[in-house]
XYZ file of C-alpha atoms in Angstrom:
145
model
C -2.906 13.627 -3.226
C -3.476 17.313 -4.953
C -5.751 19.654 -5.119
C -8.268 20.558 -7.548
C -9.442 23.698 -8.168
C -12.998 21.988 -8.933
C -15.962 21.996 -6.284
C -16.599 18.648 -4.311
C -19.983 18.041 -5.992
C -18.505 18.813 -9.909
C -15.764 15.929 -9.113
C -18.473 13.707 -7.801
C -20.489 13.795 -10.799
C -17.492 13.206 -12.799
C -16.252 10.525 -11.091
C -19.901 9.245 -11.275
C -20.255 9.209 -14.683
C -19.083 6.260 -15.608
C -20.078 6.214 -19.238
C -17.885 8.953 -19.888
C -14.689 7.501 -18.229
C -12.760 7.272 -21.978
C -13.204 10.432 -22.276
C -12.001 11.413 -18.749
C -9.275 8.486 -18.065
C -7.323 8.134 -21.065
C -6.266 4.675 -20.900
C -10.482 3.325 -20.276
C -11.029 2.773 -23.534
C -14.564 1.386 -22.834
C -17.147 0.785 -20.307
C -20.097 -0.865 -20.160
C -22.461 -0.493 -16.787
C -23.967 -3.676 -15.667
C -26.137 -2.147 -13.016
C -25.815 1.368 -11.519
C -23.088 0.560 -9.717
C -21.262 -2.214 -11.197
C -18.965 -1.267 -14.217
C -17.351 -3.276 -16.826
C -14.136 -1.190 -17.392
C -11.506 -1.951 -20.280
C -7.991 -0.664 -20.134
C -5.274 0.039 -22.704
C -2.219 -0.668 -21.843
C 1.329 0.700 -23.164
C 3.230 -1.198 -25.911
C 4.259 -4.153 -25.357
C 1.465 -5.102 -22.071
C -1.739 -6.853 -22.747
C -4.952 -4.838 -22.391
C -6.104 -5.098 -18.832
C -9.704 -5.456 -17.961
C -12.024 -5.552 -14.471
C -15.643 -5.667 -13.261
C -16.164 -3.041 -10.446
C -18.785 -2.170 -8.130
C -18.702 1.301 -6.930
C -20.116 2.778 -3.392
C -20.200 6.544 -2.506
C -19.845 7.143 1.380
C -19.338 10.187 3.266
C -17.026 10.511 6.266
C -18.145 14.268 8.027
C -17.568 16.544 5.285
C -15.775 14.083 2.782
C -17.228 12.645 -0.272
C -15.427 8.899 -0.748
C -15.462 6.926 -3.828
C -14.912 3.191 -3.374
C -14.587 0.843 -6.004
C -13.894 -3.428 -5.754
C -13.557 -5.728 -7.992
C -17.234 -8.206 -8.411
C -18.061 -10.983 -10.468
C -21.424 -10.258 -12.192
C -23.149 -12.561 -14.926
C -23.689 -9.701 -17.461
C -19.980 -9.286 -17.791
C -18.068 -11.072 -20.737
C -15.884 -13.931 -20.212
C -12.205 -12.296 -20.344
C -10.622 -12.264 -23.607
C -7.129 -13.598 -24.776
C -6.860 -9.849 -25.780
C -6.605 -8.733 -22.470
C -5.631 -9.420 -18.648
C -8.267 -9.869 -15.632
C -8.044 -7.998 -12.643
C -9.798 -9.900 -9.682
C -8.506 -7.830 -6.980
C -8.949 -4.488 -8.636
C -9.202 -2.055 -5.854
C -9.331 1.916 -4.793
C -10.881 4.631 -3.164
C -11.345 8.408 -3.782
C -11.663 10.739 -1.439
C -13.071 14.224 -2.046
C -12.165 16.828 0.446
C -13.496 20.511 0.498
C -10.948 23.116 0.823
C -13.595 25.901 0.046
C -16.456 26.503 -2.265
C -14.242 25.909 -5.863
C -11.292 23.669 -4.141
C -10.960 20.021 -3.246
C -8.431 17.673 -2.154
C -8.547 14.650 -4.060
C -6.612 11.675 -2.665
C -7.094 8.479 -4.880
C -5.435 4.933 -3.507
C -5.307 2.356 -5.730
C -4.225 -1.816 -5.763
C -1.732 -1.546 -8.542
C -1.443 -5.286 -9.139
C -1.625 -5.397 -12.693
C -0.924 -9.547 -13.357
C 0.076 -11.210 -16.511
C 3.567 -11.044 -17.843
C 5.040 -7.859 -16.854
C 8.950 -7.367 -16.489
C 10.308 -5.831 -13.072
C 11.162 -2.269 -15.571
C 7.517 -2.151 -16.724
C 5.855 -2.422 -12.599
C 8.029 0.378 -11.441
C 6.969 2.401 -14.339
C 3.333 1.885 -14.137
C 3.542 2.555 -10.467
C 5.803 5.813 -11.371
C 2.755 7.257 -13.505
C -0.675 5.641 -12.608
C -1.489 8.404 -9.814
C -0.584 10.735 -11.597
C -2.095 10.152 -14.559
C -5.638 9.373 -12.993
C -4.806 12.930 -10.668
C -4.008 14.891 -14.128
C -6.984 13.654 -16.016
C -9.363 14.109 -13.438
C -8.412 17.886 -12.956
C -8.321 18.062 -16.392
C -11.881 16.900 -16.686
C -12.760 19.326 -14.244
C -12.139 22.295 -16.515
């Protein structure tokens, strides 16, 4: 959870634009969009973890004044086959939620399934748990200015 200082609708059109996630969300090195709300997302992963990839279908809900992002993981026939290069996430999992403070401020709570499979030592889960939210949090203000 933090704020942004960002409007509501400026973070939904980033968080829209799914194209331009590598350039928002530093470790989505690619995406390719299947249908307008299905995405193909590819992950980088730190030295010495396997890529990580997952097919997501995206849905944009309001509850009163709240903009909410969800996202879950789909099959869909115009995805590739997963690599030996990198990881599948089946469960892949979150929601956003966009909350006006005022005019040019929004809390922005983002929720996540962290499960990131494949071989992954105890060390390298609590990290990734450590710094996932608050990577996604930094880049996303980030994007925002």
């Amino acid at each position: 959870i933090g704020v942004i200082n960002a409007s509501q609708e400026s973070l939904s059109k980033i968080l829209l634009d799914f194209g331009n996630y590598p350039q928002v969300f530093k470790r989505v090195y690619k995406t390719k969009i299947l249908e307008p709300d299905v995405v193909h997302l590819l992950l980088e992963m730190p030295f010495p973890f396997k890529q990580r990839d997952y097919i997501a279908k995206f849905v944009e809900t309001r509850d009163g004044k709240d903009v909410l992002f969800t996202f879950n993981a789909v099959e869909h026939p115009g995805a590739a086959a997963p690599s030996r290069e990198s990881v599948r996430l089946p469960r892949a999992a979150g929601r956003w939620r966009l909350e006006p403070m005022s005019p040019t401020q929004t809390r922005v709570t983002y929720t996540w399934n962290g499960e990131l499979l494949g071989k992954i030592p105890l060390f390298g889960l609590a990290e990734a748990w450590r710094t996932q939210g608050t990577e996604v949090m930094d880049w996303l203000e980030a994007a925002a200015k």
